mmCIF file of C-alpha atoms and ligand atoms in Angstrom:
data_model
loop_
_atom_site.group_PDB
_atom_site.id
_atom_site.type_symbol
_atom_site.label_atom_id
_atom_site.label_comp_id
_atom_site.label_asym_id
_atom_site.label_seq_id
_atom_site.Cartn_x
_atom_site.Cartn_y
_atom_site.Cartn_z
ATOM 1 C CA UNK F 10 112.492 81.360 53.742
ATOM 2 C CA UNK F 11 110.561 78.983 56.098
ATOM 3 C CA UNK F 12 112.405 75.551 55.387
ATOM 4 C CA UNK F 13 115.458 74.273 57.151
ATOM 5 C CA UNK F 14 117.679 73.965 54.318
ATOM 6 C CA UNK F 15 120.594 76.330 54.795
ATOM 7 C CA UNK F 16 121.173 78.604 52.122
ATOM 8 C CA UNK F 17 124.419 80.673 52.657
ATOM 9 C CA UNK F 18 127.771 78.796 54.291
ATOM 10 C CA UNK F 19 129.694 80.708 56.548
ATOM 11 C CA UNK F 20 133.070 79.247 56.917
ATOM 12 C CA UNK F 21 136.275 80.981 58.515
ATOM 13 C CA UNK F 22 139.834 79.312 58.756
ATOM 14 C CA UNK F 23 139.922 79.099 62.261
ATOM 15 C CA UNK F 24 137.725 79.848 65.316
ATOM 16 C CA UNK F 25 139.679 82.812 66.071
ATOM 17 C CA UNK F 26 137.988 84.265 63.459
ATOM 18 C CA UNK F 27 134.621 83.835 64.643
ATOM 19 C CA UNK F 28 134.249 86.621 66.885
ATOM 20 C CA UNK F 29 134.788 88.748 63.579
ATOM 21 C CA UNK F 30 132.404 86.082 61.637
ATOM 22 C CA UNK F 31 129.543 86.474 64.088
ATOM 23 C CA UNK F 32 128.350 89.393 62.459
ATOM 24 C CA UNK F 33 127.670 87.412 59.332
ATOM 25 C CA UNK F 34 125.523 84.857 60.869
ATOM 26 C CA UNK F 35 123.801 87.856 62.871
ATOM 27 C CA UNK F 36 122.690 88.703 59.350
ATOM 28 C CA UNK F 37 121.114 85.817 58.119
ATOM 29 C CA UNK F 38 119.340 85.230 61.869
ATOM 30 C CA UNK F 39 117.823 88.749 61.483
ATOM 31 C CA UNK F 40 116.542 88.299 57.914
ATOM 32 C CA UNK F 41 115.134 84.432 58.783
ATOM 33 C CA UNK F 42 117.871 83.022 55.953
ATOM 34 C CA UNK F 43 119.307 79.580 57.065
ATOM 35 C CA UNK F 44 122.940 79.545 57.183
ATOM 36 C CA UNK F 45 125.761 76.565 58.021
ATOM 37 C CA UNK F 46 128.439 77.662 60.016
ATOM 38 C CA UNK F 47 131.770 75.865 59.719
ATOM 39 C CA UNK F 48 135.314 75.775 60.376
ATOM 40 C CA UNK F 49 137.428 75.128 57.150
ATOM 41 C CA UNK F 50 141.019 76.170 57.089
ATOM 42 C CA UNK F 51 143.131 76.111 53.632
ATOM 43 C CA UNK F 52 146.210 75.167 55.367
ATOM 44 C CA UNK F 53 145.142 72.833 58.046
ATOM 45 C CA UNK F 54 142.338 71.214 56.686
ATOM 46 C CA UNK F 55 143.053 71.204 52.698
ATOM 47 C CA UNK F 56 141.167 68.256 52.107
ATOM 48 C CA UNK F 57 138.110 69.122 53.835
ATOM 49 C CA UNK F 58 137.941 72.718 52.244
ATOM 50 C CA UNK F 59 137.991 70.955 48.981
ATOM 51 C CA UNK F 60 135.452 68.568 49.943
ATOM 52 C CA UNK F 61 133.185 71.168 51.330
ATOM 53 C CA UNK F 62 133.208 73.598 48.319
ATOM 54 C CA UNK F 63 133.287 70.846 45.520
ATOM 55 C CA UNK F 64 130.210 69.917 47.283
ATOM 56 C CA UNK F 65 128.271 73.062 48.438
ATOM 57 C CA UNK F 66 126.072 73.490 45.487
ATOM 58 C CA UNK F 67 124.936 69.843 45.387
ATOM 59 C CA UNK F 68 124.095 70.755 49.572
ATOM 60 C CA UNK F 69 121.359 73.355 48.289
ATOM 61 C CA UNK F 70 123.920 76.270 49.497
ATOM 62 C CA UNK F 71 123.571 79.213 47.073
ATOM 63 C CA UNK F 72 126.073 81.593 48.473
ATOM 64 C CA UNK F 73 129.398 81.093 50.310
ATOM 65 C CA UNK F 74 130.921 83.456 52.704
ATOM 66 C CA UNK F 75 134.367 82.822 53.807
ATOM 67 C CA UNK F 76 136.474 84.535 56.196
ATOM 68 C CA UNK F 77 140.130 84.152 56.882
ATOM 69 C CA UNK F 78 143.301 86.435 58.306
ATOM 70 C CA UNK F 79 146.812 86.491 57.277
ATOM 71 C CA UNK F 80 147.759 84.129 54.465
ATOM 72 C CA UNK F 81 144.137 84.152 53.509
ATOM 73 C CA UNK F 82 143.957 81.444 50.889
ATOM 74 C CA UNK F 83 140.402 80.191 51.929
ATOM 75 C CA UNK F 84 138.104 82.667 49.625
ATOM 76 C CA UNK F 85 140.057 82.329 46.693
ATOM 77 C CA UNK F 86 140.418 78.620 46.880
ATOM 78 C CA UNK F 87 136.824 77.991 47.868
ATOM 79 C CA UNK F 88 136.064 80.346 44.518
ATOM 80 C CA UNK F 89 138.228 78.152 42.680
ATOM 81 C CA UNK F 90 136.138 75.310 43.771
ATOM 82 C CA UNK F 91 132.916 75.916 43.585
ATOM 83 C CA UNK F 92 130.636 77.457 41.256
ATOM 84 C CA UNK F 93 128.827 79.389 43.715
ATOM 85 C CA UNK F 94 129.485 83.178 44.341
ATOM 86 C CA UNK F 95 132.041 83.577 47.178
ATOM 87 C CA UNK F 96 132.394 86.529 49.576
ATOM 88 C CA UNK F 97 135.673 87.026 51.362
ATOM 89 C CA UNK F 98 135.864 88.537 54.812
ATOM 90 C CA UNK F 99 139.249 89.799 55.179
ATOM 91 C CA UNK F 100 139.878 89.345 59.392
ATOM 92 C CA UNK F 101 141.983 91.868 61.156
ATOM 93 C CA UNK F 102 145.309 90.357 62.543
ATOM 94 C CA UNK F 103 147.537 91.562 65.288
ATOM 95 C CA UNK F 104 150.920 92.593 63.533
ATOM 96 C CA UNK F 105 149.477 93.764 59.952
ATOM 97 C CA UNK F 106 145.784 94.580 60.752
ATOM 98 C CA UNK F 107 144.211 92.764 58.090
ATOM 99 C CA UNK F 108 145.784 94.785 55.388
ATOM 100 C CA UNK F 109 147.803 91.262 54.660
ATOM 101 C CA UNK F 110 144.360 89.293 54.966
ATOM 102 C CA UNK F 111 142.606 92.194 52.540
ATOM 103 C CA UNK F 112 145.795 91.904 49.690
ATOM 104 C CA UNK F 113 145.413 87.882 49.974
ATOM 105 C CA UNK F 114 141.443 87.819 49.250
ATOM 106 C CA UNK F 115 141.024 90.909 46.703
ATOM 107 C CA UNK F 116 143.693 90.373 44.599
ATOM 108 C CA UNK F 117 141.886 87.273 42.711
ATOM 109 C CA UNK F 118 143.140 86.164 39.287
ATOM 110 C CA UNK F 119 140.921 86.636 36.233
ATOM 111 C CA UNK F 120 138.264 84.265 35.707
ATOM 112 C CA UNK F 121 137.757 83.388 39.766
ATOM 113 C CA UNK F 122 135.954 86.385 41.607
ATOM 114 C CA UNK F 123 135.594 86.668 45.144
ATOM 115 C CA UNK F 124 133.587 89.794 46.532
ATOM 116 C CA UNK F 125 135.657 90.899 48.896
ATOM 117 C CA UNK F 126 134.114 93.431 51.647
ATOM 118 C CA UNK F 127 136.396 95.834 54.261
ATOM 119 C CA UNK F 128 138.458 94.211 56.865
ATOM 120 C CA UNK F 129 136.406 93.154 59.661
ATOM 121 C CA UNK F 130 133.233 93.597 57.848
ATOM 122 C CA UNK F 131 131.441 90.321 58.311
ATOM 123 C CA UNK F 132 128.092 92.586 58.488
ATOM 124 C CA UNK F 133 128.421 93.721 55.094
ATOM 125 C CA UNK F 134 129.100 90.189 53.925
ATOM 126 C CA UNK F 135 125.724 88.732 55.358
ATOM 127 C CA UNK F 136 124.126 91.451 53.568
ATOM 128 C CA UNK F 137 125.481 90.917 50.396
ATOM 129 C CA UNK F 138 124.872 87.078 50.757
ATOM 130 C CA UNK F 139 121.093 88.053 51.516
ATOM 131 C CA UNK F 140 120.803 90.557 48.674
ATOM 132 C CA UNK F 141 122.050 87.605 46.378
ATOM 133 C CA UNK F 142 119.317 85.807 47.250
ATOM 134 C CA UNK F 143 117.012 88.725 47.523
ATOM 135 C CA UNK F 144 117.293 89.310 43.634
ATOM 136 C CA UNK F 145 115.258 85.896 43.476
ATOM 137 C CA UNK F 146 113.069 85.838 46.046
ATOM 138 C CA UNK F 147 110.725 88.828 46.112
ATOM 139 C CA UNK F 148 109.548 88.770 50.201
ATOM 140 C CA UNK F 149 113.324 88.800 50.932
ATOM 141 C CA UNK F 150 113.379 91.855 48.526
ATOM 142 C CA UNK F 151 111.155 93.744 50.434
ATOM 143 C CA UNK F 152 113.158 92.989 53.669
ATOM 144 C CA UNK F 153 115.971 94.224 52.579
ATOM 145 C CA UNK F 154 114.008 97.449 51.314
ATOM 146 C CA UNK F 155 112.711 97.434 54.608
ATOM 147 C CA UNK F 156 116.177 97.392 56.115
ATOM 148 C CA UNK F 157 117.752 100.390 54.079
ATOM 149 C CA UNK F 158 114.735 102.162 55.359
ATOM 150 C CA UNK F 159 115.601 101.886 58.786
ATOM 151 C CA UNK F 160 118.790 102.596 57.784
ATOM 152 C CA UNK F 161 117.725 106.306 56.677
ATOM 153 C CA UNK F 162 115.594 106.496 59.223
ATOM 154 C CA UNK F 163 118.736 106.111 62.047
ATOM 155 C CA UNK F 164 120.454 108.836 60.106
ATOM 156 C CA UNK F 165 117.351 111.144 60.431
ATOM 157 C CA UNK F 166 116.722 110.736 64.157
ATOM 158 C CA UNK F 167 120.445 111.420 64.902
ATOM 159 C CA UNK F 168 120.079 114.572 63.057
ATOM 160 C CA UNK F 169 116.707 115.414 64.961
ATOM 161 C CA UNK F 170 118.626 114.488 68.066
ATOM 162 C CA UNK F 171 121.936 116.842 67.447
ATOM 163 C CA UNK F 172 119.242 119.815 66.656
ATOM 164 C CA UNK F 173 117.903 119.454 69.669
ATOM 165 C CA UNK F 174 120.522 119.005 72.397
ATOM 166 C CA UNK F 175 123.340 120.966 70.238
ATOM 167 C CA UNK F 176 127.004 119.002 69.735
ATOM 168 C CA UNK F 177 128.242 119.083 72.688
ATOM 169 C CA UNK F 178 125.755 117.282 74.808
ATOM 170 C CA UNK F 179 125.308 115.456 71.982
ATOM 171 C CA UNK F 180 129.075 114.148 72.168
ATOM 172 C CA UNK F 181 128.847 114.000 75.777
ATOM 173 C CA UNK F 182 125.957 111.461 75.715
ATOM 174 C CA UNK F 183 128.190 109.843 72.933
ATOM 175 C CA UNK F 184 130.905 109.139 75.353
ATOM 176 C CA UNK F 185 128.967 107.977 77.920
ATOM 177 C CA UNK F 186 126.986 105.353 76.211
ATOM 178 C CA UNK F 187 130.454 103.862 75.311
HETATM 179 C C1 LIG I 71 144.041 82.050 59.364
HETATM 180 O O1 LIG I 71 144.681 82.062 60.238
HETATM 181 C C2 LIG I 71 143.134 81.867 60.164
HETATM 182 O O2 LIG I 71 141.579 82.694 59.172
HETATM 183 C C3 LIG I 71 142.883 82.914 60.694
HETATM 184 O O3 LIG I 71 142.528 84.587 60.848
HETATM 185 C C4 LIG I 71 144.777 82.903 61.253
HETATM 186 C C5 LIG I 71 145.544 82.648 62.591
HETATM 187 O O4 LIG I 71 144.295 81.589 62.711
HETATM 188 P P1 LIG I 71 144.831 80.610 64.483
HETATM 189 O O5 LIG I 71 146.320 80.760 64.461
HETATM 190 O O6 LIG I 71 144.223 82.033 65.152
HETATM 191 O O7 LIG I 71 144.023 79.470 64.261
HETATM 192 O O8 LIG I 71 144.322 80.578 58.505
#
């Protein structure tokens, strides 16, 4: 993915969503996939949301990740305005811990899907977006396979360490590294 054309659009309803959404940006950086990042509020900038969503595919984007909290209408409304796949990230809220965001995003009507990840899990949104692109890009697909292998290896490494240290030392090392 050498050219600078963004392929993944990462949008969020507010800058207060950025600490959550940064994990999706980090995934794009790790896989060297160009992304664009924007604050697009369904409620505070509805015209901007319509413009963004309707032009996304004409600007070369292939997937949109949309994070929102509370009355989280951004992913669903953007999905209704674009032919691109949309991945929703429910952002955790102070009063309802993101259950409100999750229900707002996941309960889409038939015909307008939004792929929804776990509350706060923007990393998975980034990975899913990369995998969507990888399905038609062998080089990126190989990187996804390598990432999966590194995940498996990290679990095996933990098992080796657990056997070496025993659970009590393992736990104390875990708490001291926090
Ligand atoms: C939503 O309202 C945003 O996605 C954000 O999660 C939430 C709170 O926004 P702020 O009041 O912090 O700007 O639209």
